[in-house]
Amino acid sequence: MGFGHADLVIAVPVGWVDVMSLDDLDAVAAEFRARHGHRLRIATKYHRLVREFLRDAGVADYRLVDSQGATEATVAHGTAEAVADITSTGETLRANHLKVLPDALILRSEATLWRSRRAEVDDAEMAALAALRQTLGV
Amino acid sequence: VPPSPDRAALLDRVAAEGLDAVIDAAGVETGLRTRADIASRIGTLRADAETPPIAGAEADVLGAILSLKADLPDACERLRDMTVDMPGLTKAVDRFAARMDALRDAGLDPATCPSRRASGAPRWNTTTASSSASSRPSRPDLPPVATGGRYDALTAILGAEPIPAVGGVIRPELVRDLRAGGTP
């Protein structure tokens, strides 16, 4: 409907000046594991989407950690090294000193209105729908 | 491959201003990855950028090896052809041929074994020689009953001393179905 845009992206700390792409993330993940003794952690709510995306991108040495809210704060809290989260302007990520990887756009989404083709609709509901459509301009 | 423009620009900036200044300019540091971690990677990137690219013919051969997919005798022959451009490959091809002889001695026809480069995580199979699979020609839609190969690079990453590592897997559900006289 042209509003409510939100993208699922991968973001890393702004201080990672050497990380500009998924290839960099893959290399850094392998190095991180070697230097820190555990896998690089990516905090997210969207496990399946992120896992599939990273597999296709050839990024292997990471571990997803579950986060059901305030995902962007996990890096500052030391419970993750990077995040995969929904953002529309990137403002919250920036406020948490994170930057979006340009080639790590996992999913693009926007507000969408769905209507059942089969449900019975009475006159009052029809009127409500018409009013809603007029308000939304769709 | 020369470094990307972004990476080249980063290396130039680090060389001119120093890494600390570049990181300070980027903003507040967060997370467990330290400045030393980043400095180490910058060193790797610089060494990478200064390494001359490998010769074109050599790159072609590497590409051909990585995309090789054939039954064992055919794969062996094509690898043998490649030793013309890359003599360093000869010993590995000799071992490949020896393994085929061993299979033949064990009563297996190498021509029925497909061979391909493992398609797992790229980082892990950089020195994986080859993986062989036993599939049934009658059912190309099903995965191979057994697969296996070399896992030298994987074991090294997992912390083992460099050793020749061999691994394999047999899919029990396929064996069961085949024994039961058919697959669903």
PDB file of C-alpha atoms in Angstrom, chain A residues 9 20 28 36 48-49 59 63 65 68 72 79 88 94 108 111 121 134:
ATOM      1  CA  VAL A   9      18.836  -6.448   6.967  1.00  0.00           C
ATOM      2  CA  MET A  20      31.637  -3.690   3.689  1.00  0.00           C
ATOM      3  CA  VAL A  28      35.559 -11.955   9.661  1.00  0.00           C
ATOM      4  CA  HIS A  36      37.701 -15.677  20.274  1.00  0.00           C
ATOM      5  CA  ARG A  48      14.724 -19.244   8.994  1.00  0.00           C
ATOM      6  CA  LEU A  49      15.013 -16.227   6.668  1.00  0.00           C
ATOM      7  CA  VAL A  59      28.559 -17.372   5.051  1.00  0.00           C
ATOM      8  CA  ARG A  63      25.649 -18.794  15.178  1.00  0.00           C
ATOM      9  CA  VAL A  65      21.104 -16.180  18.884  1.00  0.00           C
ATOM     10  CA  GLN A  68      12.608 -11.318  20.780  1.00  0.00           C
ATOM     11  CA  GLU A  72      19.749  -3.787  18.100  1.00  0.00           C
ATOM     12  CA  THR A  79      25.373 -10.930  23.720  1.00  0.00           C
ATOM     13  CA  SER A  88      12.718   1.225   7.842  1.00  0.00           C
ATOM     14  CA  ARG A  94      22.545   4.023  13.779  1.00  0.00           C
ATOM     15  CA  ARG A 108      11.816  -6.023   1.611  1.00  0.00           C
ATOM     16  CA  ALA A 111       2.063  -2.767   4.735  1.00  0.00           C
ATOM     17  CA  VAL A 121     -19.931  -9.968   3.859  1.00  0.00           C
ATOM     18  CA  GLN A 134     -11.466   5.540   0.989  1.00  0.00           C
TER      19      GLN A 134
END
